[in-house]
């Protein structure tokens, strides 16, 4: 029933509605019904790029499980010139999974066009080559043609990045069937002197070492050539050369002994410490004889066969999250994410589908039944009244006899006589009498209404007289109910909120059902005692008052969801043990702002930056940096964006959204996300822009300005909630080389500023003070290991102490804190 009711919504113009219905069908509908939803998703792709990206992210996951949903729709995912890079990457991923024997040639021609287009983004070209590798592995009929195309690209292309990506893909394809593809390995070995990309050279050397037994003549000669250029190779290539030397030592020591020893000597004194450590390990296993057990198993260690890797799509891990959720979009679990539970192993009882009746409804079942009977009886009487039957006139006359005076009795007798005469009259007289009866019935109805009004007015006078006379015994029923409600209010304590809500509903029913909806909406938050009024005196607006609290603490967003506390306020929570990531303890208005680009060096563009200490949606290890762009010139600036990046290995940068136009004198703020990789080196990149010269010819000047964001050590950590016992226990474990201590000199009058100065420079959590002279701060490094960073400022001993496994980062934090505390107030 649910699927049938929601199926028409697939034709909705709202892309969010369509995506929600498709998600419902994906998890609940049979396969033949889910296939119909694919066309609706393809239709909503023609939207703005934000919506398009979200839809494509969900389609990329759906294609992994339900390719038949998009059968015949491969052309809809072809790349357009206006597509942003993020959407193009998802389209390539989807196209590589939609390839079949029928459309393989069409999609491969499309991929070839993307590679030849020199205006394409290099990231997009690399993703296209990876897509070709996936297609060649999944569709055997096009494997050989793909390999030929990739080898031609390696030999003819001048783009080193494209060549490197092609070699990596070819290496993975060779691993699927190495014996039948030795010719490709030989071609790559001959092309090795021309290839300069480090990853490509390392991949070729790895293939030579992995299949040296299939290349008994070329493998030693390749090692000889690599030994000549060993000192000029990158660390990545040197490690593969060392592995090749170890394998040739074990397999062909007679012919390669002196060559291997020469390579080991070169690696022993190399500048890269990782290579030196690996060389020391190899020498002790193969040459020194200090580890006989390892020497006997050296062949198993260095010559063990590896399983061939499988081609997987980049967004494979996103399938673990529920479709159409934020966690699925960003690729990692966000706070408050809830996954869809699995289907139960046992069929649940059918009673769970029965409607749930409240205690009030179950207790008044007899009243509801009698009310339904009265309602049916009234409908029947009204129907008989308007039908004008004889029995209706008789019942009306009997009712008027019992409830009226002498006048009504006379009218009733007259009606009885007329009814007797009607039996002997003809049809025409019968019609006249029926008209008279209707008129008489209407007159009786008016008389009854007048009498009811008189009775109501008399009852009101009696109630007013009973209230004025306190000694009178004839009280009304409503007055008795009020007294009953007043008595328990003095003795019984206020009940919980739920019970009070039920009581209000019962009181509203006893009072005649007046303002029932308003009572339910207003009285839900009150306590048990309502005062002399007896009902509805308090509301949810008074939830903080003592009478409505009922002994329970008031609800607040900070106590229920600490991660959503206001900026600049300390968390309204007490961490137990070691807690999770929490927000900064100071407001963003107090965070330091630095200059990134002065307007004199930026062609009129001034850029300031500030670490906001907000969590990034792209990665938990990224720092959020807010850039303030200000145009100080007299002409507008266009297309302000991040250009080339010059990052250290291990760093990652997510550029800000392109600013299409910045008017003269205007300013705007954008967010930049950088993963410093746990290093304290600056992230270098270019800021590009365009601005008109101001002449009549409309010429445009393009500017590129190199900038660098320094890695502030205090911003490379995140505040972590922690109790003092857990802090002391963790600090005891991080002694020795993991501890850094510096003497501290604080000017007079600066002791009161210790906490604020540390929090201004470092994103740490301040522990509650138990000693006025000791300040403790806790955090974790923004690295994959998330090493704890503990900071202690001891005014009594005049030292600042840092404890962390991230020794370099901790040392720099201690140094910065020492300098900050040493400044005069």
PDB file of C-alpha atoms in Angstrom, residues 190-370:
ATOM      1  CA  UNK A 190      62.532  -0.357 -22.806  1.00  0.00           C
ATOM      2  CA  UNK A 191      60.555   2.849 -22.229  1.00  0.00           C
ATOM      3  CA  UNK A 192      61.909   3.284 -18.676  1.00  0.00           C
ATOM      4  CA  UNK A 193      64.694   5.777 -19.621  1.00  0.00           C
ATOM      5  CA  UNK A 194      62.113   8.109 -21.232  1.00  0.00           C
ATOM      6  CA  UNK A 195      59.643   8.036 -18.346  1.00  0.00           C
ATOM      7  CA  UNK A 196      60.337  10.646 -15.661  1.00  0.00           C
ATOM      8  CA  UNK A 197      57.271  10.383 -13.393  1.00  0.00           C
ATOM      9  CA  UNK A 198      58.258   8.799 -10.070  1.00  0.00           C
ATOM     10  CA  UNK A 199      55.108   6.698  -9.654  1.00  0.00           C
ATOM     11  CA  UNK A 200      55.450   5.330 -13.203  1.00  0.00           C
ATOM     12  CA  UNK A 201      59.111   4.378 -12.753  1.00  0.00           C
ATOM     13  CA  UNK A 202      58.362   2.756  -9.384  1.00  0.00           C
ATOM     14  CA  UNK A 203      55.534   0.708 -10.940  1.00  0.00           C
ATOM     15  CA  UNK A 204      57.781  -0.569 -13.730  1.00  0.00           C
ATOM     16  CA  UNK A 205      60.563  -1.549 -11.309  1.00  0.00           C
ATOM     17  CA  UNK A 206      57.998  -3.309  -9.143  1.00  0.00           C
ATOM     18  CA  UNK A 207      56.819  -5.370 -12.118  1.00  0.00           C
ATOM     19  CA  UNK A 208      60.409  -6.350 -12.933  1.00  0.00           C
ATOM     20  CA  UNK A 209      60.952  -7.524  -9.356  1.00  0.00           C
ATOM     21  CA  UNK A 210      57.613  -9.320  -9.075  1.00  0.00           C
ATOM     22  CA  UNK A 211      58.130 -11.266 -12.319  1.00  0.00           C
ATOM     23  CA  UNK A 212      61.914 -11.532 -12.369  1.00  0.00           C
ATOM     24  CA  UNK A 213      61.645 -15.305 -12.762  1.00  0.00           C
ATOM     25  CA  UNK A 214      59.839 -14.723 -16.083  1.00  0.00           C
ATOM     26  CA  UNK A 215      62.551 -12.229 -17.199  1.00  0.00           C
ATOM     27  CA  UNK A 216      65.840 -13.974 -16.298  1.00  0.00           C
ATOM     28  CA  UNK A 217      67.949 -11.819 -18.667  1.00  0.00           C
ATOM     29  CA  UNK A 218      66.257  -8.425 -18.500  1.00  0.00           C
ATOM     30  CA  UNK A 219      65.901  -8.244 -14.698  1.00  0.00           C
ATOM     31  CA  UNK A 220      69.665  -8.117 -13.867  1.00  0.00           C
ATOM     32  CA  UNK A 221      70.296  -5.673 -16.698  1.00  0.00           C
ATOM     33  CA  UNK A 222      67.480  -3.434 -15.438  1.00  0.00           C
ATOM     34  CA  UNK A 223      69.072  -3.414 -11.969  1.00  0.00           C
ATOM     35  CA  UNK A 224      72.423  -2.462 -13.526  1.00  0.00           C
ATOM     36  CA  UNK A 225      70.894   0.536 -15.301  1.00  0.00           C
ATOM     37  CA  UNK A 226      69.026   1.646 -12.186  1.00  0.00           C
ATOM     38  CA  UNK A 227      72.204   1.424 -10.068  1.00  0.00           C
ATOM     39  CA  UNK A 228      73.789   4.066 -12.302  1.00  0.00           C
ATOM     40  CA  UNK A 229      71.015   6.580 -11.615  1.00  0.00           C
ATOM     41  CA  UNK A 230      70.303   5.468  -8.040  1.00  0.00           C
ATOM     42  CA  UNK A 231      71.414   8.717  -6.403  1.00  0.00           C
ATOM     43  CA  UNK A 232      69.102  10.782  -8.653  1.00  0.00           C
ATOM     44  CA  UNK A 233      66.002   8.651  -8.102  1.00  0.00           C
ATOM     45  CA  UNK A 234      63.199   9.533  -5.714  1.00  0.00           C
ATOM     46  CA  UNK A 235      62.727   7.647  -2.453  1.00  0.00           C
ATOM     47  CA  UNK A 236      59.760   5.776  -3.928  1.00  0.00           C
ATOM     48  CA  UNK A 237      61.865   4.397  -6.794  1.00  0.00           C
ATOM     49  CA  UNK A 238      64.846   3.629  -4.534  1.00  0.00           C
ATOM     50  CA  UNK A 239      62.726   1.376  -2.343  1.00  0.00           C
ATOM     51  CA  UNK A 240      61.603  -0.621  -5.370  1.00  0.00           C
ATOM     52  CA  UNK A 241      65.215  -0.899  -6.590  1.00  0.00           C
ATOM     53  CA  UNK A 242      66.179  -2.250  -3.167  1.00  0.00           C
ATOM     54  CA  UNK A 243      63.370  -4.825  -3.358  1.00  0.00           C
ATOM     55  CA  UNK A 244      64.521  -5.876  -6.837  1.00  0.00           C
ATOM     56  CA  UNK A 245      68.082  -6.338  -5.548  1.00  0.00           C
ATOM     57  CA  UNK A 246      66.865  -8.566  -2.672  1.00  0.00           C
ATOM     58  CA  UNK A 247      64.874 -10.781  -5.041  1.00  0.00           C
ATOM     59  CA  UNK A 248      67.784 -11.173  -7.448  1.00  0.00           C
ATOM     60  CA  UNK A 249      70.094 -12.027  -4.508  1.00  0.00           C
ATOM     61  CA  UNK A 250      67.813 -14.891  -3.529  1.00  0.00           C
ATOM     62  CA  UNK A 251      67.106 -16.160  -7.048  1.00  0.00           C
ATOM     63  CA  UNK A 252      70.341 -15.497  -8.988  1.00  0.00           C
ATOM     64  CA  UNK A 253      73.077 -14.752  -6.445  1.00  0.00           C
ATOM     65  CA  UNK A 254      75.810 -16.191  -8.649  1.00  0.00           C
ATOM     66  CA  UNK A 255      75.477 -13.537 -11.363  1.00  0.00           C
ATOM     67  CA  UNK A 256      74.160 -10.586  -9.340  1.00  0.00           C
ATOM     68  CA  UNK A 257      76.121 -10.727  -6.067  1.00  0.00           C
ATOM     69  CA  UNK A 258      78.478  -7.777  -6.653  1.00  0.00           C
ATOM     70  CA  UNK A 259      75.696  -5.659  -8.172  1.00  0.00           C
ATOM     71  CA  UNK A 260      73.407  -6.261  -5.185  1.00  0.00           C
ATOM     72  CA  UNK A 261      76.189  -5.416  -2.709  1.00  0.00           C
ATOM     73  CA  UNK A 262      76.830  -2.162  -4.557  1.00  0.00           C
ATOM     74  CA  UNK A 263      73.155  -1.207  -4.356  1.00  0.00           C
ATOM     75  CA  UNK A 264      73.069  -2.034  -0.636  1.00  0.00           C
ATOM     76  CA  UNK A 265      76.063   0.235  -0.024  1.00  0.00           C
ATOM     77  CA  UNK A 266      74.389   3.075  -1.907  1.00  0.00           C
ATOM     78  CA  UNK A 267      71.191   2.668   0.091  1.00  0.00           C
ATOM     79  CA  UNK A 268      73.054   2.369   3.394  1.00  0.00           C
ATOM     80  CA  UNK A 269      74.213   5.999   3.237  1.00  0.00           C
ATOM     81  CA  UNK A 270      71.160   7.510   1.575  1.00  0.00           C
ATOM     82  CA  UNK A 271      69.582  10.671   2.994  1.00  0.00           C
ATOM     83  CA  UNK A 272      66.137   9.058   3.402  1.00  0.00           C
ATOM     84  CA  UNK A 273      65.862   7.458   6.855  1.00  0.00           C
ATOM     85  CA  UNK A 274      63.187   4.992   5.746  1.00  0.00           C
ATOM     86  CA  UNK A 275      65.476   3.649   3.048  1.00  0.00           C
ATOM     87  CA  UNK A 276      68.376   3.374   5.506  1.00  0.00           C
ATOM     88  CA  UNK A 277      66.231   1.414   7.975  1.00  0.00           C
ATOM     89  CA  UNK A 278      65.046  -0.930   5.233  1.00  0.00           C
ATOM     90  CA  UNK A 279      68.642  -1.486   4.111  1.00  0.00           C
ATOM     91  CA  UNK A 280      69.750  -2.291   7.668  1.00  0.00           C
ATOM     92  CA  UNK A 281      66.978  -4.888   7.922  1.00  0.00           C
ATOM     93  CA  UNK A 282      67.902  -6.479   4.592  1.00  0.00           C
ATOM     94  CA  UNK A 283      71.610  -6.646   5.419  1.00  0.00           C
ATOM     95  CA  UNK A 284      70.959  -8.343   8.765  1.00  0.00           C
ATOM     96  CA  UNK A 285      68.706 -10.937   7.155  1.00  0.00           C
ATOM     97  CA  UNK A 286      70.706 -11.700   4.009  1.00  0.00           C
ATOM     98  CA  UNK A 287      74.351 -10.915   4.826  1.00  0.00           C
ATOM     99  CA  UNK A 288      75.211 -10.611   8.518  1.00  0.00           C
ATOM    100  CA  UNK A 289      73.831 -13.936   9.638  1.00  0.00           C
ATOM    101  CA  UNK A 290      72.652 -12.441  12.920  1.00  0.00           C
ATOM    102  CA  UNK A 291      69.125 -13.801  12.416  1.00  0.00           C
ATOM    103  CA  UNK A 292      69.440 -17.425  11.246  1.00  0.00           C
ATOM    104  CA  UNK A 293      65.730 -18.136  11.608  1.00  0.00           C
ATOM    105  CA  UNK A 294      64.851 -15.196   9.380  1.00  0.00           C
ATOM    106  CA  UNK A 295      67.643 -16.061   6.958  1.00  0.00           C
ATOM    107  CA  UNK A 296      66.158 -19.511   6.440  1.00  0.00           C
ATOM    108  CA  UNK A 297      62.791 -17.947   5.661  1.00  0.00           C
ATOM    109  CA  UNK A 298      64.124 -15.078   3.569  1.00  0.00           C
ATOM    110  CA  UNK A 299      62.634 -16.526   0.389  1.00  0.00           C
ATOM    111  CA  UNK A 300      59.193 -16.641   1.988  1.00  0.00           C
ATOM    112  CA  UNK A 301      59.594 -13.046   3.158  1.00  0.00           C
ATOM    113  CA  UNK A 302      60.838 -11.437  -0.071  1.00  0.00           C
ATOM    114  CA  UNK A 303      59.570 -13.805  -2.792  1.00  0.00           C
ATOM    115  CA  UNK A 304      56.047 -14.507  -1.587  1.00  0.00           C
ATOM    116  CA  UNK A 305      53.374 -14.232  -4.271  1.00  0.00           C
ATOM    117  CA  UNK A 306      50.812 -11.461  -3.939  1.00  0.00           C
ATOM    118  CA  UNK A 307      47.183 -11.678  -4.906  1.00  0.00           C
ATOM    119  CA  UNK A 308      46.133  -9.548  -7.844  1.00  0.00           C
ATOM    120  CA  UNK A 309      44.266  -6.407  -6.813  1.00  0.00           C
ATOM    121  CA  UNK A 310      40.673  -5.844  -7.840  1.00  0.00           C
ATOM    122  CA  UNK A 311      39.359  -2.752  -9.553  1.00  0.00           C
ATOM    123  CA  UNK A 312      36.875  -0.927  -7.336  1.00  0.00           C
ATOM    124  CA  UNK A 313      35.039   2.338  -7.810  1.00  0.00           C
ATOM    125  CA  UNK A 314      36.135   5.294  -5.649  1.00  0.00           C
ATOM    126  CA  UNK A 315      32.759   5.566  -3.902  1.00  0.00           C
ATOM    127  CA  UNK A 316      32.477   1.912  -2.925  1.00  0.00           C
ATOM    128  CA  UNK A 317      32.760   2.693   0.790  1.00  0.00           C
ATOM    129  CA  UNK A 318      29.828   5.128   0.563  1.00  0.00           C
ATOM    130  CA  UNK A 319      27.494   2.184   0.003  1.00  0.00           C
ATOM    131  CA  UNK A 320      27.828   1.346   3.704  1.00  0.00           C
ATOM    132  CA  UNK A 321      25.712   4.407   4.551  1.00  0.00           C
ATOM    133  CA  UNK A 322      22.024   4.927   3.990  1.00  0.00           C
ATOM    134  CA  UNK A 323      21.081   6.506   0.690  1.00  0.00           C
ATOM    135  CA  UNK A 324      20.141  10.178   0.612  1.00  0.00           C
ATOM    136  CA  UNK A 325      21.865  10.995   3.923  1.00  0.00           C
ATOM    137  CA  UNK A 326      24.623  13.439   4.779  1.00  0.00           C
ATOM    138  CA  UNK A 327      26.961  10.610   5.807  1.00  0.00           C
ATOM    139  CA  UNK A 328      26.486   8.982   2.398  1.00  0.00           C
ATOM    140  CA  UNK A 329      27.264  12.265   0.627  1.00  0.00           C
ATOM    141  CA  UNK A 330      30.451  13.159   2.539  1.00  0.00           C
ATOM    142  CA  UNK A 331      31.713   9.570   2.765  1.00  0.00           C
ATOM    143  CA  UNK A 332      32.103   9.283   6.535  1.00  0.00           C
ATOM    144  CA  UNK A 333      29.781   9.043   9.513  1.00  0.00           C
ATOM    145  CA  UNK A 334      28.604  12.404  10.830  1.00  0.00           C
ATOM    146  CA  UNK A 335      27.195  13.019  14.322  1.00  0.00           C
ATOM    147  CA  UNK A 336      23.676  11.706  15.015  1.00  0.00           C
ATOM    148  CA  UNK A 337      23.723   9.417  11.980  1.00  0.00           C
ATOM    149  CA  UNK A 338      21.356   6.424  12.288  1.00  0.00           C
ATOM    150  CA  UNK A 339      21.485   3.548   9.838  1.00  0.00           C
ATOM    151  CA  UNK A 340      18.456   1.587   8.698  1.00  0.00           C
ATOM    152  CA  UNK A 341      18.108  -1.565  10.856  1.00  0.00           C
ATOM    153  CA  UNK A 342      18.190  -4.992   9.243  1.00  0.00           C
ATOM    154  CA  UNK A 343      15.051  -6.965   8.642  1.00  0.00           C
ATOM    155  CA  UNK A 344      14.109  -9.126  11.665  1.00  0.00           C
ATOM    156  CA  UNK A 345      15.079 -12.769  11.480  1.00  0.00           C
ATOM    157  CA  UNK A 346      11.708 -13.844  12.899  1.00  0.00           C
ATOM    158  CA  UNK A 347       8.369 -12.612  11.630  1.00  0.00           C
ATOM    159  CA  UNK A 348       6.918 -10.224  14.234  1.00  0.00           C
ATOM    160  CA  UNK A 349       3.468 -10.689  15.700  1.00  0.00           C
ATOM    161  CA  UNK A 350       0.631  -9.128  13.717  1.00  0.00           C
ATOM    162  CA  UNK A 351      -0.604  -7.305  16.808  1.00  0.00           C
ATOM    163  CA  UNK A 352       2.068  -4.636  16.339  1.00  0.00           C
ATOM    164  CA  UNK A 353      -0.020  -3.222  13.492  1.00  0.00           C
ATOM    165  CA  UNK A 354      -3.094  -2.774  15.714  1.00  0.00           C
ATOM    166  CA  UNK A 355      -3.862   0.824  16.714  1.00  0.00           C
ATOM    167  CA  UNK A 356      -2.701   1.734  20.210  1.00  0.00           C
ATOM    168  CA  UNK A 357      -5.524   2.931  22.491  1.00  0.00           C
ATOM    169  CA  UNK A 358      -4.746   5.261  25.378  1.00  0.00           C
ATOM    170  CA  UNK A 359      -5.853   4.471  28.923  1.00  0.00           C
ATOM    171  CA  UNK A 360      -8.418   7.236  28.668  1.00  0.00           C
ATOM    172  CA  UNK A 361      -9.929   5.696  25.562  1.00  0.00           C
ATOM    173  CA  UNK A 362     -10.037   2.216  27.123  1.00  0.00           C
ATOM    174  CA  UNK A 363     -11.652   3.483  30.334  1.00  0.00           C
ATOM    175  CA  UNK A 364     -14.452   5.333  28.582  1.00  0.00           C
ATOM    176  CA  UNK A 365     -15.370   2.589  26.111  1.00  0.00           C
ATOM    177  CA  UNK A 366     -18.927   2.346  27.416  1.00  0.00           C
ATOM    178  CA  UNK A 367     -19.415   6.098  27.073  1.00  0.00           C
ATOM    179  CA  UNK A 368     -18.163   6.018  23.478  1.00  0.00           C
ATOM    180  CA  UNK A 369     -20.499   3.126  22.644  1.00  0.00           C
ATOM    181  CA  UNK A 370     -23.503   4.910  24.160  1.00  0.00           C
TER     182      UNK A 370
END
